[in-house]
């Protein structure tokens, strides 16, 4: 056992990427390098998240982001780290971040990719030591190489993503991503500063018995959502809602389940952002055999119009999403 524990499971991320190089678009390895740049920033953010309680970087930063949300200091720190890593890496010509109103030009106009990201989602949980996450979405640019990135680079639509993933800063730090060839998961070995392959070909169970939803908004939810939630209770499913999207999503990915963020009075279009939350997680879940809807429509089919637009999100095990849609369809038939 001693020997087993000393030997990290699987191969490193670098070796995995080299082996899969042939599967990446542009076998020249630019996307691979872009993933490495994201992972470098994630290692730095991981260290800061783990030390947050020891340093004066928890709590409010004293400013608001484009969403009018109180920025947490770690939000700002994470944003700076990812932007710096992508600027230095050279593969991304521009970045869209939840923390910034407009796109950030990296100065790498020769870069072939753009990255949309939420540097630290669920950051209000930082002060109470609940797991938080980074979510990223990668597109090949459509604007001419050598020119400044344009809005069109980011508004291509969910099905044009070439890669997407998240980092979960939890009891262990994990990287989960897809390049359109299935979902792969790496676990961070702190003592070695490396991510090691822990699951290849991740598939979400088609059925589950966990629903994740803020039932405090019960009376604001559409009738068909309440009908589905009552169905979950009649089937004695477990309610599990961490209040941190990446943490709820990751648990459901491995155990089976459904996460719901329906429209509410405060957020009539849902709370979650389409470009750097719903799209990347929807790409991942479809690659894992699950489903992601914004209502009757698949998340990935929503036409994007604005960098920070929101969308309702119903995402997880395919049969659970189908049961939810059946409630929507039944209600529509009665109206
Ligand atoms: P509510 C965190 O702010 C977040 O964006 C997700 O991580 C989380 O699932 C959701 O919002 C929680 O929102 O309205 O239930 O507190």
XYZ file of C-alpha atoms and ligand atoms in Angstrom:
351
model
C 0.000 0.000 0.000
C 2.839 2.329 0.979
C 4.356 1.912 -2.469
C 0.982 2.407 -4.212
C 0.298 5.649 -2.379
C 3.722 6.931 -3.315
C 3.114 6.290 -7.014
C 0.746 8.799 -8.616
C -2.164 7.250 -10.503
C -2.047 7.492 -14.317
C 0.048 9.668 -16.550
C 0.678 13.378 -16.317
C -1.432 15.873 -18.232
C 1.526 16.706 -20.463
C 2.099 13.077 -21.434
C -1.620 12.577 -21.965
C -1.818 15.602 -24.266
C 1.190 14.391 -26.258
C -0.447 10.983 -26.691
C -3.728 12.572 -27.773
C -2.035 15.199 -29.916
C -3.408 13.627 -33.054
C -6.966 14.246 -31.800
C -6.447 17.986 -31.305
C -7.448 20.343 -34.065
C -4.356 21.841 -35.672
C -1.910 19.055 -34.783
C 0.678 21.823 -34.456
C -0.072 21.706 -30.751
C -1.346 25.256 -30.234
C -4.494 24.055 -28.483
C -2.357 21.762 -26.357
C -0.193 24.701 -25.352
C -3.287 26.788 -24.616
C -4.551 24.058 -22.274
C -1.139 24.010 -20.564
C -1.333 27.791 -20.061
C -4.773 27.461 -18.454
C -3.484 24.689 -16.216
C -0.485 26.769 -15.130
C -2.818 29.544 -13.957
C -5.037 26.947 -12.264
C -2.063 25.681 -10.227
C -1.344 29.223 -9.048
C -5.014 29.937 -8.260
C -5.226 26.603 -6.457
C -2.380 27.652 -4.162
C -4.096 30.977 -3.448
C -7.474 29.342 -2.823
C -5.863 26.907 -0.401
C -4.169 29.740 1.511
C -7.117 32.157 1.291
C -7.885 31.874 4.990
C -4.295 32.678 5.887
C -3.939 35.734 3.703
C -5.958 38.877 3.523
C -7.528 37.802 0.210
C -10.886 36.557 1.383
C -13.916 38.751 1.665
C -15.094 41.538 -0.543
C -12.737 43.383 -2.838
C -14.779 46.509 -2.466
C -15.808 46.697 -6.125
C -18.494 45.194 -8.328
C -18.111 43.214 -11.535
C -20.002 43.772 -14.756
C -22.874 41.773 -13.283
C -23.170 44.258 -10.436
C -22.051 41.473 -8.100
C -19.760 42.228 -5.189
C -16.307 41.045 -6.295
C -14.500 38.805 -3.842
C -10.765 39.420 -3.585
C -9.999 35.928 -4.881
C -12.220 36.654 -7.896
C -9.913 39.487 -8.823
C -6.759 37.511 -8.067
C -7.927 34.561 -10.168
C -8.903 36.850 -13.035
C -5.451 38.444 -13.055
C -3.712 35.044 -12.938
C -5.616 33.570 -15.886
C -5.275 36.710 -17.994
C -1.537 36.871 -17.279
C -0.992 33.175 -18.089
C -2.902 33.480 -21.374
C -1.085 36.704 -22.314
C 2.301 35.091 -21.646
C 1.297 31.831 -23.357
C 0.696 33.526 -26.696
C -1.963 31.142 -28.079
C -5.061 33.215 -27.224
C -5.608 36.533 -29.007
C -8.412 37.605 -26.639
C -10.262 36.655 -23.457
C -13.832 37.185 -22.281
C -14.024 37.092 -18.494
C -17.025 37.285 -16.190
C -15.050 39.921 -14.307
C -14.631 42.319 -17.242
C -17.278 44.069 -19.313
C -15.440 43.928 -22.648
C -13.061 41.398 -24.196
C -9.429 41.624 -23.147
C -6.945 41.748 -26.047
C -3.837 39.800 -25.066
C -1.554 41.439 -27.614
C -1.077 38.025 -29.260
C -2.833 38.937 -32.511
C -1.212 35.896 -34.155
C -3.020 33.678 -31.639
C -5.556 31.355 -33.264
C -7.857 30.935 -30.235
C -10.085 32.913 -27.897
C -11.044 31.917 -24.349
C -14.282 32.733 -22.504
C -14.083 32.068 -18.803
C -15.434 32.448 -15.311
C -12.157 32.665 -13.378
C -13.707 31.737 -10.051
C -17.360 30.704 -9.936
C -19.140 30.412 -6.621
C -16.612 32.742 -5.056
C -19.032 33.849 -2.310
C -18.368 30.377 -0.905
C -14.680 31.121 -0.422
C -15.093 32.558 3.067
C -16.889 29.459 4.299
C -14.465 26.981 2.743
C -16.904 25.497 0.243
C -15.544 24.143 -3.060
C -15.335 26.641 -5.929
C -14.366 26.383 -9.577
C -12.961 27.893 -12.773
C -14.910 27.328 -16.000
C -13.398 27.846 -19.485
C -14.540 27.641 -23.093
C -12.238 27.788 -26.145
C -13.037 28.773 -29.744
C -10.896 28.979 -32.854
C -11.030 32.642 -33.902
C -13.018 33.601 -37.020
C -11.385 37.047 -37.353
C -8.246 37.217 -39.552
C -5.051 36.048 -37.844
C -2.877 39.062 -37.143
C -5.855 41.364 -36.632
C -7.474 42.376 -33.365
C -10.037 39.863 -32.077
C -13.652 40.811 -32.664
C -17.038 40.166 -31.018
C -17.734 37.528 -33.687
C -14.902 35.400 -32.304
C -16.904 34.988 -29.094
C -20.443 34.865 -30.494
C -20.004 31.772 -32.691
C -22.439 29.630 -30.728
C -21.951 26.738 -28.321
C -21.455 24.070 -30.945
C -18.378 25.900 -32.292
C -16.381 25.375 -29.077
C -13.185 23.386 -29.732
C -12.553 22.693 -26.034
C -14.184 23.358 -22.672
C -13.654 22.383 -19.071
C -13.404 23.337 -15.453
C -11.064 23.162 -12.483
C -12.709 22.222 -9.177
C -10.878 23.493 -6.079
C -12.343 21.003 -3.631
C -11.144 18.363 -1.175
C -8.882 17.594 -4.094
C -8.216 19.845 -7.066
C -9.436 18.356 -10.325
C -9.296 19.339 -13.981
C -12.097 18.055 -16.241
C -12.149 18.923 -19.934
C -13.135 17.838 -23.430
C -11.798 18.616 -26.909
C -14.802 16.955 -28.502
C -13.439 13.430 -28.045
C -15.017 12.498 -24.716
C -14.411 13.802 -21.202
C -11.185 13.332 -19.277
C -10.408 14.043 -15.638
C -7.104 14.784 -13.875
C -6.350 15.068 -10.188
C -3.705 17.453 -8.846
C -0.838 16.000 -6.823
C 0.255 18.997 -4.741
C 3.569 17.510 -3.672
C 4.619 17.129 -7.315
C 2.785 20.133 -8.762
C 1.337 17.908 -11.474
C -2.101 16.881 -12.692
C -2.377 13.090 -13.127
C -4.967 11.255 -15.200
C -7.623 9.884 -12.855
C -10.551 9.150 -15.198
C -10.563 8.827 -19.000
C -13.809 8.595 -20.979
C -16.050 9.938 -18.180
C -19.743 9.197 -18.791
C -22.609 10.519 -16.666
C -25.093 7.800 -15.559
C -28.238 8.033 -17.697
C -30.399 8.011 -14.593
C -29.710 9.444 -11.165
C -31.434 10.140 -7.850
C -30.018 13.577 -7.027
C -31.552 16.947 -7.885
C -29.701 20.227 -7.319
C -31.912 23.318 -7.135
C -32.384 26.338 -4.872
C -35.873 25.592 -3.587
C -35.916 28.948 -1.819
C -37.101 30.305 -5.173
C -39.942 27.754 -5.287
C -42.777 30.240 -5.712
C -40.945 32.022 -8.548
C -40.391 28.889 -10.635
C -42.504 27.992 -13.687
C -45.238 25.444 -12.898
C -43.569 22.701 -14.990
C -40.371 23.025 -12.917
C -42.326 22.648 -9.682
C -44.133 19.641 -11.153
C -40.780 18.024 -11.879
C -39.364 18.818 -8.421
C -42.463 17.245 -6.815
C -41.837 14.177 -9.002
C -38.278 14.014 -7.609
C -39.664 14.089 -4.081
C -42.292 11.454 -4.857
C -39.396 9.250 -6.031
C -37.450 10.029 -2.833
C -34.515 11.519 -4.744
C -31.932 13.350 -2.646
C -31.778 17.124 -2.732
C -28.110 18.196 -2.918
C -27.424 21.909 -3.518
C -23.992 23.240 -2.627
C -24.565 26.693 -4.094
C -21.391 26.280 -6.128
C -22.175 25.287 -9.721
C -18.934 23.448 -10.477
C -19.178 21.407 -7.261
C -22.832 20.414 -7.870
C -22.099 19.692 -11.526
C -19.035 17.556 -10.774
C -20.895 15.395 -8.238
C -23.778 14.857 -10.654
C -21.342 14.020 -13.477
C -19.922 11.111 -11.485
C -23.007 9.990 -9.526
C -25.823 10.903 -11.909
C -28.204 13.761 -11.180
C -29.697 16.980 -12.499
C -28.849 20.615 -11.735
C -31.588 23.184 -12.286
C -31.319 26.964 -12.382
C -34.759 28.035 -13.715
C -35.904 31.579 -14.489
C -36.748 33.574 -11.337
C -38.282 37.001 -10.695
C -34.778 38.407 -10.075
C -33.293 36.595 -13.078
C -36.102 36.096 -15.661
C -33.499 34.709 -18.120
C -31.865 32.543 -15.472
C -28.831 33.534 -13.417
C -26.056 31.620 -15.129
C -24.086 33.074 -18.027
C -24.361 31.468 -21.432
C -20.865 31.979 -22.849
C -18.661 30.969 -19.926
C -20.908 28.802 -17.755
C -23.800 27.165 -19.643
C -22.031 26.573 -22.988
C -18.837 24.923 -21.639
C -20.717 22.755 -19.120
C -23.248 21.809 -21.816
C -20.431 20.822 -24.231
C -18.909 18.656 -21.503
C -22.185 17.010 -20.461
C -23.134 16.111 -24.062
C -19.641 14.617 -24.501
C -20.310 12.601 -21.329
C -23.670 11.331 -22.658
C -25.853 13.748 -20.695
C -28.132 16.630 -21.715
C -28.257 20.400 -21.180
C -31.383 22.444 -21.887
C -32.398 26.065 -21.304
C -36.056 25.042 -21.476
C -37.280 23.239 -24.597
C -34.077 24.276 -26.416
C -30.655 22.695 -26.055
C -28.190 25.126 -24.469
C -25.682 24.599 -27.285
C -28.291 25.638 -29.860
C -29.003 29.033 -28.255
C -27.929 31.888 -30.534
C -25.545 34.153 -28.563
C -26.117 37.908 -28.831
C -24.267 39.374 -25.869
C -21.039 38.554 -24.009
C -22.721 38.339 -20.604
C -26.193 37.120 -21.499
C -27.817 34.712 -19.086
C -29.742 31.496 -19.703
C -31.780 29.090 -17.615
C -29.878 25.814 -17.131
C -31.178 22.268 -16.727
C -28.231 19.909 -17.012
C -27.291 16.339 -16.107
C -28.401 12.729 -16.606
C -30.215 12.308 -19.913
C -33.246 10.442 -18.537
C -33.708 12.997 -15.747
C -33.601 15.870 -18.250
C -36.100 13.932 -20.401
C -38.438 13.621 -17.382
C -38.187 17.391 -16.858
C -39.000 18.053 -20.526
C -42.029 15.739 -20.214
C -43.352 18.084 -17.494
C -42.749 21.096 -19.766
C -44.462 19.378 -22.699
C -47.444 18.271 -20.583
C -47.954 21.807 -19.301
C -47.689 23.259 -22.807
C -50.306 20.737 -24.006
C -52.740 21.851 -21.305
C -52.354 25.576 -22.014
P -28.317 30.924 -5.814
C -22.715 31.099 -7.633
O -22.998 32.475 -7.448
C -23.548 30.622 -8.810
O -23.202 31.331 -9.953
C -23.370 29.128 -9.013
O -22.075 28.704 -8.716
C -24.404 28.536 -8.061
O -24.876 27.257 -8.474
C -25.533 29.569 -8.118
O -24.940 30.808 -8.504
C -26.177 29.755 -6.765
O -27.194 30.734 -6.949
O -29.273 31.947 -6.397
O -28.984 29.586 -5.614
O -27.583 31.380 -4.585
